[in-house]
XYZ file of C-alpha atoms in Angstrom:
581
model
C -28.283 44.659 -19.059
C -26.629 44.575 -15.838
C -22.944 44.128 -15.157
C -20.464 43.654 -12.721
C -17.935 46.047 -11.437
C -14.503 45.377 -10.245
C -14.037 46.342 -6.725
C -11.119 44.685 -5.147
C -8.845 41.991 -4.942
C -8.022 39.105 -2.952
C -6.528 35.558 -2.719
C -3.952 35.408 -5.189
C -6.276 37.615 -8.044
C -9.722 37.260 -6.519
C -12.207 39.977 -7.010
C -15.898 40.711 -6.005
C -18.133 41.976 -8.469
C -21.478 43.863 -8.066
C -24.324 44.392 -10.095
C -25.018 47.820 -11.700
C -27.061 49.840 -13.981
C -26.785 53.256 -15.703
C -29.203 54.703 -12.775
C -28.047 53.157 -9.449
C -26.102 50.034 -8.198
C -27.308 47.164 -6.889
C -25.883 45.168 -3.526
C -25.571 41.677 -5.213
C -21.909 40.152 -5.281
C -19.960 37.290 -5.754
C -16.781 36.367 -5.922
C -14.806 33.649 -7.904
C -12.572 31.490 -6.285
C -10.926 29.564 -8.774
C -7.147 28.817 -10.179
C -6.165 26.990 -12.966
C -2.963 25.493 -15.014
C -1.747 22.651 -17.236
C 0.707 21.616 -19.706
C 1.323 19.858 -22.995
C -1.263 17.343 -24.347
C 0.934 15.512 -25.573
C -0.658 12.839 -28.320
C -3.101 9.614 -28.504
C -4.274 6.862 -31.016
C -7.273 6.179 -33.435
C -8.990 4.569 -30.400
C -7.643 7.120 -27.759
C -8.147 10.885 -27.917
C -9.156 14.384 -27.377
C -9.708 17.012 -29.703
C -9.548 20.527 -28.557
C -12.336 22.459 -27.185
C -14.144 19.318 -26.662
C -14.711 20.414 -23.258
C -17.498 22.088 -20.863
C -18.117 22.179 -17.302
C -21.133 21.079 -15.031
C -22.332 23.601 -12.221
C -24.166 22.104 -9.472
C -25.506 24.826 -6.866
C -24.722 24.097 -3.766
C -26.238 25.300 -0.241
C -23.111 26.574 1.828
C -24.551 25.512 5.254
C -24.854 22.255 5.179
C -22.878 21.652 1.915
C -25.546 20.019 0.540
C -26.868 20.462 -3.624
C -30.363 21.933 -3.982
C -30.212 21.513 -7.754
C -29.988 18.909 -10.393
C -26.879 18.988 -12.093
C -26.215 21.099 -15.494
C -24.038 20.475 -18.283
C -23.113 23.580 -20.180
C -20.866 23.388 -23.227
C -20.326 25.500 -26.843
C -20.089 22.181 -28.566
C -22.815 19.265 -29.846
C -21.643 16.166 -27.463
C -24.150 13.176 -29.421
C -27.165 12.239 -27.308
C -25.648 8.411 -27.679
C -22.319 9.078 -25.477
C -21.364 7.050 -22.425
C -21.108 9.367 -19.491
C -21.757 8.636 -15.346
C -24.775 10.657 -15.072
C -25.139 14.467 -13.662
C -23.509 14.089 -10.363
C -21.135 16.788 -8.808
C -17.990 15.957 -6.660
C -19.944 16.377 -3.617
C -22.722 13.766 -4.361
C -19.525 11.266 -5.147
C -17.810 12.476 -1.680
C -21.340 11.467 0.174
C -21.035 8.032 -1.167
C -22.691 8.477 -4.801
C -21.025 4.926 -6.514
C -19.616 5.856 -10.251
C -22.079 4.144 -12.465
C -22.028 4.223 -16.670
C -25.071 5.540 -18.455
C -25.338 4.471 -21.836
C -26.944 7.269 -24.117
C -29.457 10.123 -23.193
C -26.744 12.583 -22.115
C -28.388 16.102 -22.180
C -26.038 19.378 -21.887
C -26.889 22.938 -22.365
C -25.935 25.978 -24.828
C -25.070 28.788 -22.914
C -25.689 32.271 -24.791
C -22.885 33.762 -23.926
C -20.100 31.180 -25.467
C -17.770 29.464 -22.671
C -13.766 30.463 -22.057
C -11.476 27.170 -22.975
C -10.571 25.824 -19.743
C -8.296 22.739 -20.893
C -5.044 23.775 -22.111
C -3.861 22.424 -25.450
C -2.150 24.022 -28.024
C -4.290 26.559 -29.406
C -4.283 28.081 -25.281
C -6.516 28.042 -22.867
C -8.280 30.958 -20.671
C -6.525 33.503 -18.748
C -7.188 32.939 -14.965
C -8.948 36.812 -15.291
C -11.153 35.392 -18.363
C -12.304 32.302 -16.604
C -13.260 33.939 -13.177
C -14.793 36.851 -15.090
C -16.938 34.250 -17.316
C -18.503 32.547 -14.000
C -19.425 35.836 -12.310
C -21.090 37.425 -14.951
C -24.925 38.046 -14.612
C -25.706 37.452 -17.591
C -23.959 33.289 -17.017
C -25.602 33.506 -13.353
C -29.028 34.126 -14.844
C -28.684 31.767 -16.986
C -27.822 29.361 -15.042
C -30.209 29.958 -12.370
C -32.710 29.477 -15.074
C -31.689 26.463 -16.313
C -31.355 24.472 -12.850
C -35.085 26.300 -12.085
C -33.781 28.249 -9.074
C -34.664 31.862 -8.891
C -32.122 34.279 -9.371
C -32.761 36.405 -6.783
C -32.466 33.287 -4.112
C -29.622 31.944 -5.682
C -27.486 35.346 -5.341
C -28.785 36.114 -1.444
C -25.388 34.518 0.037
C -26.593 31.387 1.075
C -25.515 29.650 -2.195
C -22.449 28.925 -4.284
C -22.263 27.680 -7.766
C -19.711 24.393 -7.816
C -17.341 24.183 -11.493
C -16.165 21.411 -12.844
C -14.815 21.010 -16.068
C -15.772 18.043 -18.504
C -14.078 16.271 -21.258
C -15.860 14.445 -24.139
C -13.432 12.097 -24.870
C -13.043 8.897 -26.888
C -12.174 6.079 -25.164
C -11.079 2.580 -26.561
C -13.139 3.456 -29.684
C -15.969 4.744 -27.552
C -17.398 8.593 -27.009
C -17.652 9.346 -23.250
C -18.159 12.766 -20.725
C -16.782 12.680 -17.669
C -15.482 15.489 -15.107
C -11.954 15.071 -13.668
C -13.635 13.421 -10.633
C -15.529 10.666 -12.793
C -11.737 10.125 -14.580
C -10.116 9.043 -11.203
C -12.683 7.107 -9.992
C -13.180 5.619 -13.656
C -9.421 5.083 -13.980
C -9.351 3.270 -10.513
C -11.927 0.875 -11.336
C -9.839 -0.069 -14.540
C -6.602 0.226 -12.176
C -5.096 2.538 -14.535
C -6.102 1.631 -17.859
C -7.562 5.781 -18.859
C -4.308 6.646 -17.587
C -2.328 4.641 -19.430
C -4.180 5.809 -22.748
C -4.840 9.748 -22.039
C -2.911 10.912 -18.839
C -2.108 13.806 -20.610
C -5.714 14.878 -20.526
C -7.201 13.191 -17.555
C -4.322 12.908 -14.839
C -2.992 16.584 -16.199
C -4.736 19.428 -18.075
C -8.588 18.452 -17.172
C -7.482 17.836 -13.573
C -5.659 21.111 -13.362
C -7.603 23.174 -15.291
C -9.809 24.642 -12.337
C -9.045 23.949 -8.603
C -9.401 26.058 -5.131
C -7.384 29.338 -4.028
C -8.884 28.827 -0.838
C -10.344 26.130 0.687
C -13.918 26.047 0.394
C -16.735 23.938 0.827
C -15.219 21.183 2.752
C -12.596 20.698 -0.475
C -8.910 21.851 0.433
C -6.823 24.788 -1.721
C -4.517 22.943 -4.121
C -0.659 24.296 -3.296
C 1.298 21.289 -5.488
C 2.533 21.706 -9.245
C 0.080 23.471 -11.449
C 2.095 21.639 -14.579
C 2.706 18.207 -13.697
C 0.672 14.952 -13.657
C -1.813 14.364 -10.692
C -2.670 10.906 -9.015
C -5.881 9.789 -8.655
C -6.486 10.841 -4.835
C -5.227 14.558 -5.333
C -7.454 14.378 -7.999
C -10.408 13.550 -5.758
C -9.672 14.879 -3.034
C -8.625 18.241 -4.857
C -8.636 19.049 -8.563
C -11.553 19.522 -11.288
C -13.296 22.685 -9.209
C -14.276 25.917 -8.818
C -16.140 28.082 -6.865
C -18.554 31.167 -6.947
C -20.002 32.961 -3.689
C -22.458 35.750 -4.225
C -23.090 38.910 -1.658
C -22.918 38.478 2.134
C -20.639 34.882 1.898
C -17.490 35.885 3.710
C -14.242 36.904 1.584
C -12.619 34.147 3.187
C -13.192 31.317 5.269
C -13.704 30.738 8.867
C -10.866 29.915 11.009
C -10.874 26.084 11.838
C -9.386 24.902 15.146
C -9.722 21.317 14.336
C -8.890 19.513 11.031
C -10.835 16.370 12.531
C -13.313 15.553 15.354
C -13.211 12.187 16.800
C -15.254 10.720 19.928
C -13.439 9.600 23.173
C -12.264 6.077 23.373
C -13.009 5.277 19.559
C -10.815 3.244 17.142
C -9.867 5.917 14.593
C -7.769 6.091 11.595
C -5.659 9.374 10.998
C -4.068 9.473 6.857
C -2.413 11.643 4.527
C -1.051 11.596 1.421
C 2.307 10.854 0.726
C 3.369 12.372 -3.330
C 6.734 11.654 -5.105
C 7.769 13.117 -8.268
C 10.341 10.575 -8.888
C 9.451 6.366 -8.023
C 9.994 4.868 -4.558
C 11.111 1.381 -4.757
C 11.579 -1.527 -2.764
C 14.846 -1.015 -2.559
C 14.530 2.707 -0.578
C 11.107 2.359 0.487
C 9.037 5.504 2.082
C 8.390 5.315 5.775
C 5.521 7.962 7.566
C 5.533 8.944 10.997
C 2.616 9.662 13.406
C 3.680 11.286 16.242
C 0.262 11.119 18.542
C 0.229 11.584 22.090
C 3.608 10.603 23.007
C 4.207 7.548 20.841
C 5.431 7.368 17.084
C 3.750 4.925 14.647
C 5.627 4.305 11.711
C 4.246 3.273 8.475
C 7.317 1.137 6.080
C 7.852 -0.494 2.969
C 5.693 1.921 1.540
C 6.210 2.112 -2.744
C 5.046 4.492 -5.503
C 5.354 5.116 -8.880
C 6.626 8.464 -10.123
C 4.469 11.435 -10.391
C 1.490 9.542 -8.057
C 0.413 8.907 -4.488
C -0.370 6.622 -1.690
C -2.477 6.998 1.048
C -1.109 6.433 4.111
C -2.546 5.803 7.783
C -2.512 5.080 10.962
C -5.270 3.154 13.140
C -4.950 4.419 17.085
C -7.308 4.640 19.943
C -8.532 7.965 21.606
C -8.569 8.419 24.815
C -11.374 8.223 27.841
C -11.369 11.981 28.578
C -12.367 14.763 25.731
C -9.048 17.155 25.188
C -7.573 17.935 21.596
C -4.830 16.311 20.074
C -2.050 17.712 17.663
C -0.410 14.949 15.530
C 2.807 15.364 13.554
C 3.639 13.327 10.589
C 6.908 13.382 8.777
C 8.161 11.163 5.770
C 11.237 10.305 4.860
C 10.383 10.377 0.847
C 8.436 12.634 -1.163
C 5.988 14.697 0.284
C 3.188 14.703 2.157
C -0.787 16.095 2.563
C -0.135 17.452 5.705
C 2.559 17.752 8.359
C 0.165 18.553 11.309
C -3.426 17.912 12.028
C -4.913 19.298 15.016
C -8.110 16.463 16.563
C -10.399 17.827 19.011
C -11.496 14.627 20.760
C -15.012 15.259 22.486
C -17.315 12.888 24.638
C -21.069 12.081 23.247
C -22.033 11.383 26.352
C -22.372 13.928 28.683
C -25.463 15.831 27.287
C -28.897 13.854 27.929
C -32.243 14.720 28.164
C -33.166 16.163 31.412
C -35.853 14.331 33.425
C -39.196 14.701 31.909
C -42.183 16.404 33.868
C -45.475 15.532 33.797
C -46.139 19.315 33.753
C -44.004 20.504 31.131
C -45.974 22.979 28.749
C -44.690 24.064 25.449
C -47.919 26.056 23.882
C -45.490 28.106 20.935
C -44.090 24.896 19.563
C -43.458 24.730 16.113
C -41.473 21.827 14.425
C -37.575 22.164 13.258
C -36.627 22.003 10.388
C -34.277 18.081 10.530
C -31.211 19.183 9.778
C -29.371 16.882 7.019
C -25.725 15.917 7.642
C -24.447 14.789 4.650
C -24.372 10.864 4.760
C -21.276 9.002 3.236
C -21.811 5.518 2.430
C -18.521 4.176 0.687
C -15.329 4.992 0.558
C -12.278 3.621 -1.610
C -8.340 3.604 -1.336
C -5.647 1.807 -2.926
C -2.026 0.665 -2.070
C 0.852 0.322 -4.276
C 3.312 -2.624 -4.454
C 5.986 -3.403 -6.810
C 7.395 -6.237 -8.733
C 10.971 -6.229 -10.284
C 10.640 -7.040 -14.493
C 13.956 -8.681 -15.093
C 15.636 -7.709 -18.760
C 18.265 -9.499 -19.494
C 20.932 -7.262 -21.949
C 24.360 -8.451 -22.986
C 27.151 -5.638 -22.377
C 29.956 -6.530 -25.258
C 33.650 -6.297 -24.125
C 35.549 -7.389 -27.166
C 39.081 -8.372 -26.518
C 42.063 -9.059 -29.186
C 43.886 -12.398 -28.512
C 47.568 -12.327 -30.783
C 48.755 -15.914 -31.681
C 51.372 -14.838 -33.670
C 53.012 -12.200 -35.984
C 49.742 -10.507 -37.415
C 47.556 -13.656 -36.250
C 44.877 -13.704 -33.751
C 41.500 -13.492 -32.378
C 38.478 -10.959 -31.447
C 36.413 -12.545 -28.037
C 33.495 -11.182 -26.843
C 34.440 -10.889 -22.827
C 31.086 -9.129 -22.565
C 28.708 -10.004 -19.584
C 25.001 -10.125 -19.011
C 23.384 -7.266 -16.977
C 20.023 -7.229 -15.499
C 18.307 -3.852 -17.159
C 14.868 -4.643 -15.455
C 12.712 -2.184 -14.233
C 9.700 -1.818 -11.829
C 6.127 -3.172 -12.239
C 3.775 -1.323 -10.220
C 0.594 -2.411 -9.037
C -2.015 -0.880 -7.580
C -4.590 -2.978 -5.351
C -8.181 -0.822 -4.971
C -9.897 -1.536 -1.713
C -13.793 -0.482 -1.273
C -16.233 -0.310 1.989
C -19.913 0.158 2.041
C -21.955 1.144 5.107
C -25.943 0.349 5.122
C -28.102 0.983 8.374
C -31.550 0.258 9.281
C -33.251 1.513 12.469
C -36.868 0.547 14.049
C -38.401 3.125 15.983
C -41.412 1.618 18.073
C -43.358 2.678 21.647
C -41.999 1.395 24.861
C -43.554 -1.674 25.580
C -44.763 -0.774 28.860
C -46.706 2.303 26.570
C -50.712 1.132 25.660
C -50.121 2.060 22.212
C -52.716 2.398 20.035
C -50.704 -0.031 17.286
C -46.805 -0.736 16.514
C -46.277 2.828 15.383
C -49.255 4.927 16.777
C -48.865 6.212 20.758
C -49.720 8.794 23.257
C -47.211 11.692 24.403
C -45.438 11.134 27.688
C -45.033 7.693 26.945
C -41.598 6.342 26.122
C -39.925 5.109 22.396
C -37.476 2.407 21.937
C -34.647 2.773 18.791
C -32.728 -0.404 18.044
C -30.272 0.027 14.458
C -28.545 -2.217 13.215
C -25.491 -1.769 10.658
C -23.595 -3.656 8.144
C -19.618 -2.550 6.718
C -19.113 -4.480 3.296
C -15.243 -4.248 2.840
C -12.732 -6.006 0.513
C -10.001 -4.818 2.910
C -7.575 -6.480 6.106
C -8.850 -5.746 9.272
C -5.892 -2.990 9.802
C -7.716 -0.799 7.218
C -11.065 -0.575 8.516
C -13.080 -0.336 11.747
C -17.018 -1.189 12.041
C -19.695 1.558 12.985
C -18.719 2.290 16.977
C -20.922 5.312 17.756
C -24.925 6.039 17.370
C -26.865 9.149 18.690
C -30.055 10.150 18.589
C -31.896 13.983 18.365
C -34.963 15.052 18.816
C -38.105 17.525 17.621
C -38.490 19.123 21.214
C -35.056 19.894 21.217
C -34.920 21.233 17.704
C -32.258 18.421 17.371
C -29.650 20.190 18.806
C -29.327 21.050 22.417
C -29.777 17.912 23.951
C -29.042 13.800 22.292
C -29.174 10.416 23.706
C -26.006 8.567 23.098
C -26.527 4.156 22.311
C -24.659 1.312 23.887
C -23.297 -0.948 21.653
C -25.153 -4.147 21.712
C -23.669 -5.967 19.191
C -20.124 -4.732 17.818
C -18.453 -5.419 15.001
C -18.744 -4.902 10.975
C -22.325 -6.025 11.873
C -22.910 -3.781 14.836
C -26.168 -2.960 16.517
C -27.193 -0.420 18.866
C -30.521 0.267 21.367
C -30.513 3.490 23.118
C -28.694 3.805 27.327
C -30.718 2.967 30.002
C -32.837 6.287 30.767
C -32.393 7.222 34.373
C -34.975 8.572 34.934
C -37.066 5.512 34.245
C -37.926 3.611 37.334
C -36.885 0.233 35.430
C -34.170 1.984 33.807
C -35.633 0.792 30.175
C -33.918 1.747 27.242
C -36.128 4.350 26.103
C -36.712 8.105 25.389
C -40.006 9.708 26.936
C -41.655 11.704 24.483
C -43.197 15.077 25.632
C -46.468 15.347 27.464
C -46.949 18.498 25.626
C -45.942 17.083 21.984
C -49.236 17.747 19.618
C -50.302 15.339 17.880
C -48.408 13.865 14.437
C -45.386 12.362 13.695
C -42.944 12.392 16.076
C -39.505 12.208 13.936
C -36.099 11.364 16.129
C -33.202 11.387 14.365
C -30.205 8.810 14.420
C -26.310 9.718 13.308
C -24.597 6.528 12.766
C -20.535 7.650 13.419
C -17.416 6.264 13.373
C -17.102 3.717 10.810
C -12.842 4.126 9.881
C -11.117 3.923 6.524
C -7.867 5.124 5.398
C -10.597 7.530 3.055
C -12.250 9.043 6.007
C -15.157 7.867 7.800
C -18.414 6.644 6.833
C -21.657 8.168 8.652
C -25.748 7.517 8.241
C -28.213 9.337 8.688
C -31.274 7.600 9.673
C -35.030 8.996 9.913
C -37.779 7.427 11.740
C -41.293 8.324 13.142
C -43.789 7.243 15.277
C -47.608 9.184 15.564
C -48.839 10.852 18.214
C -52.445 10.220 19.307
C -53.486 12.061 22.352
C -51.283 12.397 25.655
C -50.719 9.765 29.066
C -53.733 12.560 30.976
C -56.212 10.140 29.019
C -54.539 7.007 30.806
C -54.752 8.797 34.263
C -57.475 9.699 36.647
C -54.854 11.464 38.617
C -51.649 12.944 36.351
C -48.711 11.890 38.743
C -45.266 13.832 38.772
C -43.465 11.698 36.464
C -44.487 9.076 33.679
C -42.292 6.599 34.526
């Protein structure tokens, strides 16, 4: 049996590892890019608790391009979870960051027996894994063959650098009486829904050790590195947005990640919203409330009254406009409590529009066409957030101040001078906000094009797209903005090096969208010419929907279409003119 070989070390005690034999080595690596930490479990009731080394972890592998999974979800675990346990089905943090709702399956959980047995990864008090133990586990061969044969990708593939295997650890827990599974990600989004009810039972386990028992050195994968306490309760959004993960990269994945020159990309003269997180270790209260500072552009916008509990977070935001002209943008943010996400985020602001089509010629040849692949952006369809307020819980408690009255020689009285003093204390509450984005898109031929029927035409003839979207939100008007942006690629461009940009027709939570006039149509219709030259088939634009603002980021479709191709305009013509317009 193969194993792997220590070569060197980076990050804070990363290593690569390379397969090798008693004859020669081989040039397969991978790397693990993991950290980990915890503290005391403290202790639960009959209908509330964990028992140690009830625990595994689900591996998802994920395609490091597009950040996309190209496997079902596996469960792997040295323990017997019953097939009858409540659990959210096999989704990874990345399905639930592209808009995947939380959703309770009751029974028919499946998980997997690894051969070689798994390091504990919660910390309770009989230990947990060494940091060296856990990486060491997840870049074995042995685990990575395993693996790759139980999510039916080939080994070889999965190890040729254009893959990474995504960790997250999983607690089987009972809950109010009731077994359950559920990955630190599942936890936060479960405890959100109840608005703190699993915390308030188990926060020990799910807001502290399951949380913190894997997360990022480096960021990786669109997820950030986590730099707070590695021994201290979590909220909810670091949670999501950080905790519950690990990483593995095999041979030919860089050691560390690309530079980035912009943390966000917005679109010129867009309603955008810019947020952080603010964290306190100790409670803000309405009497010394938080205020957050954006500094954008030249003017400050200042966030107040903001409240949290101890030990959790608030997201907190900003909605601004961008300006007409593309340029990039550094915003400051400052706080005068706690401690927050980020201090600076650099926005590179750029302009859809100034990369149309060229003008289409009746003579343009393409004989060595072969379709593109459509590229997949990852679609996000929801997004939730939640803001803390704060109630004062008045307890009333009598302070004694007994007093001796004389009256005489060895006469008198005791009085109670006491007073009453208000020993109250703060209620939080948290209200949870959701949005949903759904789009829908008809693709037909121009209707100055003899098509054959509504979705059969010739080439050099012109297509119309008309979409139409709808943002579902329980939130004020201040948090959210509708869809403002659609753009459309195409095949004969490989969907990349040239896009139509879409007026607004309608605007809106409700907003609709038909393509800009073409200018090089001689009634300037709203349409795209399709290529003389395009063979016969489907012909398959493809439509981002963009800019859809929440204090959680923003919400983007991806929509698909097609219309076939039956012969070319030449059949229309006795004479092919210049143009088809």
């Amino acid at each position: 049996m193969k194993k792997y070989r220590w070569l060197t070390v980076i990050f804070t005690i990363l290593f690569l590892i390379s397969l090798s034999c008693s004859i020669s080595y081989a040039d397969g690596s991978g790397e693990g890019n993991i950290d980990n930490g915890g503290g005391g479990m403290g202790s639960g009731s009959g209908q509330n608790y964990w028992n140690t080394n009830d625990e595994g972890v689900r591996i998802t592998i994920i395609q490091d391009s597009d950040q996309t999974p190209i496997s079902v979800s596996i469960d792997l675990t040295n323990k017997t979870p019953p097939n009858s346990l409540i659990h959210f089905g096999k989704y990874s943090k990345i399905h639930y960051r592209s808009g995947h709702v939380l959703a309770p399956v009751n029974g028919g959980y499946v998980s997997f027996h690894p051969q070689k047995a798994l390091p504990l990864l919660i910390k309770s008090y009989r230990g947990q894994a060494t940091l060296e133990e856990i990486k060491a586990y997840f870049t074995d061969e042995l685990v990575v063959r395993y693996i790759a044969e139980a999510t039916h990708v080939d080994y070889e593939t999965l190890t040729n650098g254009k893959y990474k295997l995504l960790i997250e650890p999983i607690a089987y827990i009972t809950f109010q009486g009731v077994k359950m599974a559920m990955t630190a990600h599942e936890a936060a989004l479960y405890d959100q829904i109840l608005s703190g009810g699993l915390r308030s039972k188990m926060v020990s386990l799910t807001h502290q050790n399951l949380p913190l028992s894997l997360f990022l050195e480096t960021p990786d994968l669109g997820f950030p590195a986590w730099d707070g306490p590695a021994t201290s309760r979590v909220s909810n959004d670091q949670i999501i947005s950080s905790l519950g993960l690990g990483i593995v990269r095999f041979k030919d994945s860089p050691n560390t990640p690309p530079s980035v020159e912009t943390n966000l990309q917005y679109r010129t003269d867009t309603d955008v919203i810019t947020s952080v997180h603010l964290t306190t270790g100790t409670q803000i209260t309405p009497n010394t409330p938080a205020s957050v500072t954006f500094n954008i552009m030249g003017s400050s916008y200042t966030v107040t009254n903001i409240v949290i509990p101890a030990g959790d977070s608030q997201v907190v935001w900003v909605k601004w406009r961008t300006p007409s002209t593309p340029q990039n943008v550094t915003i400051h943010i400052s706080t005068s409590s706690g401690w927050l996400s980020e201090n600076t985020i650099l926005a590179s602001i750029v302009d859809l529009s100034q990369n149309a089509p060229p003008d289409p010629k009746a003579t343009d040849q393409n004989p060595g066409y072969v379709p593109p692949s459509i590229p997949a952006y990852a679609n996000r369809t929801s997004a939730s957030w939640g803001i803390w307020s704060a109630n004062w819980h008045t307890y009333w408690v009598w302070i004694t101040n007994w007093q001796w009255y004389t009256t005489g020689k060895n006469t008198g009285y005791w009085q109670d001078n006491g007073h009453w003093r208000d020993d109250g204390w703060w209620d939080y509450t948290r209200t949870s906000y959701i949005a949903t984005l759904s789009a829908v898109q008809s693709l037909l031929p121009d209707s100055k094009s003899p098509s054959l029927t509504a979705n059969q035409m010739k080439s050099g003839y012109g297509i119309e797209i008309n979409t139409n979207t709808a943002l579902s939100s329980n939130a004020p008007s201040n948090h959210i903005t509708g869809v403002q942006h659609a753009v459309s690629y195409f095949p004969e461009f490989a969907y990349q090096k040239y896009w139509r940009l879409h007026d607004i027709k309608s605007s809106g939570y409700n907003a609709s969208f038909w393509l800009k006039p073409n200018v090089y149509s001689t009634y300037q219709s709203r349409v795209h010419f399709t290529p003389i030259w395009f063979p016969d088939g489907h012909y398959k634009p493809l439509t981002r929907i963009l800019d859809a603002w929440t204090p959680d980021g923003m919400l983007t479709v991806q929509l698909q279409s097609f219309v076939t191709i039956s012969g070319n305009l030449f059949s229309d013509w006795h004479i092919a003119p210049e143009n088809p317009k």
